[in-house]
Amino acid sequence: IISYLSLLPIDDRPRLDRLLAEPDPDKRKRCIEVLGAREDDQLVPFFFKAMSDSVKDVVVVAIHQIGKLPSGFEAMMNLFRSGQLDRMREAIHFFGENHTQSAAKPLMGFLASESPDDLLVDAANALGNICDPTTANAMLNQLHSGKPLLLQVALAEALLRLESPAASLGLLKK
C-alpha cells in the first residue's frame, strides 16, 4: 500500500475518495498517514474530507497530517474565521490536537465573544492543550466574568494544565 500511495497522483480525486470509503478504519488511518508523509499542500482537501470520518481516530490522524503541512495553520484559520459553527469546531479541535501556539491569541479573542457555549468550551479545552502561559490572565478574567458553569469548568481545567504560578494563584483567588 505504501508504494501505491507514494505513486498515486495527488489530483486523482476518485482514487483518493475510494481510500476514504474503505470500510476498515485502520486501513483509512494508514492511508492518511502514508499520504501525509508526502507533506504536499495539495492534499489539504483530502485531509479535510477525512476530518468528516465517523471514526474519531481517523479524524485525529487527519488533523495531525494537516498540522504537518506548510499551509495547514492558514487553512485552519480560514475555517475558524468562516463563521460556520461545524467548521469552526473542526479548526478549534485542530488547534488543540496540534498544540498550535499561534492560535492561542485568536482563541482568547474568541472566548470573549458571544458565541455558542459549547463552542466556547471547545476553545477553552483547546487552550488547555496548547498550554501557552501568556493566556493565564485572560483566561482568569473570563473565568471570573460570570460565564456559564461548563465554560468556567473548562477554563479552570485549562488553567490547571498551564502549570504556571500566575494561573495557580488566580485559581486560588476566588
mmCIF file of C-alpha atoms in Angstrom:
data_model
loop_
_atom_site.group_PDB
_atom_site.id
_atom_site.type_symbol
_atom_site.label_atom_id
_atom_site.label_comp_id
_atom_site.label_asym_id
_atom_site.label_seq_id
_atom_site.Cartn_x
_atom_site.Cartn_y
_atom_site.Cartn_z
ATOM 1 C CA ILE A 1 0.000 0.000 0.000
ATOM 2 C CA ILE A 2 2.903 2.367 0.712
ATOM 3 C CA SER A 3 4.231 2.032 -2.834
ATOM 4 C CA TYR A 4 0.768 2.522 -4.302
ATOM 5 C CA LEU A 5 0.091 5.644 -2.248
ATOM 6 C CA SER A 6 3.510 7.131 -2.904
ATOM 7 C CA LEU A 7 2.836 6.872 -6.648
ATOM 8 C CA LEU A 8 -0.829 7.900 -6.535
ATOM 9 C CA PRO A 9 -1.312 11.233 -8.319
ATOM 10 C CA ILE A 10 -2.481 13.824 -5.811
ATOM 11 C CA ASP A 11 -5.083 15.174 -8.222
ATOM 12 C CA ASP A 12 -6.745 11.753 -8.688
ATOM 13 C CA ARG A 13 -9.810 12.574 -6.591
ATOM 14 C CA PRO A 14 -11.778 9.395 -7.420
ATOM 15 C CA ARG A 15 -8.997 7.159 -6.112
ATOM 16 C CA LEU A 16 -8.464 9.349 -3.064
ATOM 17 C CA ASP A 17 -12.203 9.204 -2.360
ATOM 18 C CA ARG A 18 -12.098 5.403 -2.592
ATOM 19 C CA LEU A 19 -9.406 5.366 0.076
ATOM 20 C CA LEU A 20 -11.754 7.211 2.441
ATOM 21 C CA ALA A 21 -14.574 4.822 1.551
ATOM 22 C CA GLU A 22 -12.527 1.845 2.781
ATOM 23 C CA PRO A 23 -14.670 0.035 5.398
ATOM 24 C CA ASP A 24 -11.735 -0.703 7.733
ATOM 25 C CA PRO A 25 -10.898 2.404 9.811
ATOM 26 C CA ASP A 26 -7.358 1.152 10.481
ATOM 27 C CA LYS A 27 -6.704 0.998 6.749
ATOM 28 C CA ARG A 28 -8.168 4.509 6.315
ATOM 29 C CA LYS A 29 -5.856 5.784 9.065
ATOM 30 C CA ARG A 30 -2.856 4.109 7.467
ATOM 31 C CA CYS A 31 -3.684 5.616 4.057
ATOM 32 C CA ILE A 32 -3.984 9.077 5.608
ATOM 33 C CA GLU A 33 -0.645 8.653 7.407
ATOM 34 C CA VAL A 34 1.160 7.460 4.284
ATOM 35 C CA LEU A 35 -0.249 10.285 2.179
ATOM 36 C CA GLY A 36 0.581 12.735 4.961
ATOM 37 C CA ALA A 37 4.210 11.663 4.789
ATOM 38 C CA ARG A 38 4.287 13.230 1.342
ATOM 39 C CA GLU A 39 3.767 16.633 3.024
ATOM 40 C CA ASP A 40 2.070 18.075 -0.041
ATOM 41 C CA ASP A 41 -0.275 21.044 0.381
ATOM 42 C CA GLN A 42 -2.395 19.773 -2.492
ATOM 43 C CA LEU A 43 -3.652 17.069 -0.115
ATOM 44 C CA VAL A 44 -5.401 19.586 2.175
ATOM 45 C CA PRO A 45 -8.837 18.918 0.583
ATOM 46 C CA PHE A 46 -8.323 15.177 1.063
ATOM 47 C CA PHE A 47 -7.463 15.645 4.736
ATOM 48 C CA PHE A 48 -10.424 17.983 5.221
ATOM 49 C CA LYS A 49 -12.647 15.291 3.798
ATOM 50 C CA ALA A 50 -11.055 12.725 6.118
ATOM 51 C CA MET A 51 -11.898 15.012 9.048
ATOM 52 C CA SER A 52 -15.568 14.201 8.379
ATOM 53 C CA ASP A 53 -14.996 10.497 9.058
ATOM 54 C CA SER A 54 -17.374 8.826 11.515
ATOM 55 C CA VAL A 55 -14.451 7.272 13.444
ATOM 56 C CA LYS A 56 -12.739 9.709 15.805
ATOM 57 C CA ASP A 57 -9.320 8.038 15.489
ATOM 58 C CA VAL A 58 -9.404 8.596 11.723
ATOM 59 C CA VAL A 59 -10.312 12.255 12.269
ATOM 60 C CA VAL A 60 -7.426 12.711 14.720
ATOM 61 C CA VAL A 61 -4.956 11.249 12.213
ATOM 62 C CA ALA A 62 -6.249 13.604 9.511
ATOM 63 C CA ILE A 63 -5.909 16.573 11.861
ATOM 64 C CA HIS A 64 -2.309 15.653 12.649
ATOM 65 C CA GLN A 65 -1.477 15.323 8.962
ATOM 66 C CA ILE A 66 -2.862 18.784 8.205
ATOM 67 C CA GLY A 67 -0.732 20.086 11.046
ATOM 68 C CA LYS A 68 2.394 18.845 9.275
ATOM 69 C CA LEU A 69 1.651 20.775 6.095
ATOM 70 C CA PRO A 70 3.133 24.215 5.457
ATOM 71 C CA SER A 71 -0.318 25.645 4.713
ATOM 72 C CA GLY A 72 -2.110 23.700 7.462
ATOM 73 C CA PHE A 73 -2.346 26.510 10.004
ATOM 74 C CA GLU A 74 -3.589 29.075 7.497
ATOM 75 C CA ALA A 75 -6.181 26.639 6.132
ATOM 76 C CA MET A 76 -7.470 26.050 9.655
ATOM 77 C CA MET A 77 -7.517 29.761 10.460
ATOM 78 C CA ASN A 78 -9.715 30.257 7.405
ATOM 79 C CA LEU A 79 -12.095 27.606 8.755
ATOM 80 C CA PHE A 80 -12.004 29.233 12.188
ATOM 81 C CA ARG A 81 -12.918 32.619 10.694
ATOM 82 C CA SER A 82 -15.615 31.160 8.415
ATOM 83 C CA GLY A 83 -18.492 31.696 10.833
ATOM 84 C CA GLN A 84 -19.775 28.167 10.118
ATOM 85 C CA LEU A 85 -20.068 26.510 13.512
ATOM 86 C CA ASP A 86 -19.110 22.992 12.395
ATOM 87 C CA ARG A 87 -16.065 24.268 10.521
ATOM 88 C CA MET A 88 -15.068 26.489 13.431
ATOM 89 C CA ARG A 89 -15.313 23.467 15.744
ATOM 90 C CA GLU A 90 -13.023 21.471 13.423
ATOM 91 C CA ALA A 91 -10.469 24.272 13.453
ATOM 92 C CA ILE A 92 -10.626 24.607 17.239
ATOM 93 C CA HIS A 93 -10.130 20.860 17.571
ATOM 94 C CA PHE A 94 -7.173 21.083 15.165
ATOM 95 C CA PHE A 95 -5.540 23.838 17.228
ATOM 96 C CA GLY A 96 -5.884 21.817 20.413
ATOM 97 C CA GLU A 97 -4.764 18.497 18.934
ATOM 98 C CA ASN A 98 -1.693 20.041 17.317
ATOM 99 C CA HIS A 99 -0.854 22.323 20.278
ATOM 100 C CA THR A 100 -0.814 25.263 17.858
ATOM 101 C CA GLN A 101 0.770 28.116 19.830
ATOM 102 C CA SER A 102 -0.031 30.710 17.172
ATOM 103 C CA ALA A 103 -3.751 30.007 17.656
ATOM 104 C CA ALA A 104 -3.731 30.997 21.339
ATOM 105 C CA LYS A 105 -4.375 34.697 20.734
ATOM 106 C CA PRO A 106 -7.273 34.196 18.276
ATOM 107 C CA LEU A 107 -8.809 31.615 20.629
ATOM 108 C CA MET A 108 -8.563 34.041 23.543
ATOM 109 C CA GLY A 109 -10.340 36.677 21.467
ATOM 110 C CA PHE A 110 -12.976 34.119 20.592
ATOM 111 C CA LEU A 111 -13.581 33.304 24.273
ATOM 112 C CA ALA A 112 -14.648 36.900 24.811
ATOM 113 C CA SER A 113 -17.254 36.670 22.033
ATOM 114 C CA GLU A 114 -20.939 35.885 22.274
ATOM 115 C CA SER A 115 -20.618 32.511 20.578
ATOM 116 C CA PRO A 116 -22.492 29.315 21.490
ATOM 117 C CA ASP A 117 -21.395 27.978 24.872
ATOM 118 C CA ASP A 118 -20.368 24.549 23.560
ATOM 119 C CA LEU A 119 -18.030 26.173 21.044
ATOM 120 C CA LEU A 120 -16.539 28.356 23.784
ATOM 121 C CA VAL A 121 -15.982 25.242 25.903
ATOM 122 C CA ASP A 122 -14.177 23.633 22.953
ATOM 123 C CA ALA A 123 -11.999 26.760 22.638
ATOM 124 C CA ALA A 124 -11.147 26.651 26.362
ATOM 125 C CA ASN A 125 -10.224 22.966 26.041
ATOM 126 C CA ALA A 126 -8.021 23.744 23.029
ATOM 127 C CA LEU A 127 -6.279 26.476 25.005
ATOM 128 C CA GLY A 128 -5.647 23.950 27.757
ATOM 129 C CA ASN A 129 -3.981 21.652 25.235
ATOM 130 C CA ILE A 130 -1.936 24.496 23.752
ATOM 131 C CA CYS A 131 -0.584 25.382 27.234
ATOM 132 C CA ASP A 132 0.512 28.927 26.450
ATOM 133 C CA PRO A 133 1.296 30.591 29.802
ATOM 134 C CA THR A 134 0.672 34.045 28.317
ATOM 135 C CA THR A 135 -3.044 33.214 28.222
ATOM 136 C CA ALA A 136 -3.365 32.785 32.001
ATOM 137 C CA ASN A 137 -4.544 36.310 32.855
ATOM 138 C CA ALA A 138 -7.056 36.451 30.020
ATOM 139 C CA MET A 139 -8.452 33.028 30.958
ATOM 140 C CA LEU A 140 -8.702 34.091 34.597
ATOM 141 C CA ASN A 141 -10.641 37.203 33.548
ATOM 142 C CA GLN A 142 -13.030 35.033 31.544
ATOM 143 C CA LEU A 143 -13.331 32.574 34.431
ATOM 144 C CA HIS A 144 -14.416 35.322 36.829
ATOM 145 C CA SER A 145 -16.747 37.101 34.391
ATOM 146 C CA GLY A 146 -19.915 35.136 35.091
ATOM 147 C CA LYS A 147 -19.698 32.737 32.169
ATOM 148 C CA PRO A 148 -21.834 29.542 32.188
ATOM 149 C CA LEU A 149 -20.716 26.765 34.549
ATOM 150 C CA LEU A 150 -19.476 24.374 31.840
ATOM 151 C CA LEU A 151 -17.282 27.103 30.404
ATOM 152 C CA GLN A 152 -15.973 28.002 33.857
ATOM 153 C CA VAL A 153 -15.040 24.360 34.452
ATOM 154 C CA ALA A 154 -13.283 24.151 31.066
ATOM 155 C CA LEU A 155 -11.393 27.366 31.794
ATOM 156 C CA ALA A 156 -10.352 26.132 35.252
ATOM 157 C CA GLU A 157 -9.106 22.847 33.753
ATOM 158 C CA ALA A 158 -7.212 24.744 31.054
ATOM 159 C CA LEU A 159 -5.610 26.937 33.698
ATOM 160 C CA LEU A 160 -4.555 23.862 35.677
ATOM 161 C CA ARG A 161 -2.830 22.441 32.600
ATOM 162 C CA LEU A 162 -0.769 25.620 32.252
ATOM 163 C CA GLU A 163 1.082 24.727 35.446
ATOM 164 C CA SER A 164 2.092 28.358 35.871
ATOM 165 C CA PRO A 165 2.270 30.301 39.131
ATOM 166 C CA ALA A 166 0.002 33.061 37.788
ATOM 167 C CA ALA A 167 -2.670 30.539 36.803
ATOM 168 C CA SER A 168 -2.446 28.691 40.113
ATOM 169 C CA LEU A 169 -2.638 31.871 42.199
ATOM 170 C CA GLY A 170 -5.527 33.131 40.086
ATOM 171 C CA LEU A 171 -7.470 29.913 40.637
ATOM 172 C CA LEU A 172 -6.915 30.151 44.396
ATOM 173 C CA LYS A 173 -8.058 33.751 44.474
ATOM 174 C CA LYS A 174 -11.773 33.014 44.111
#
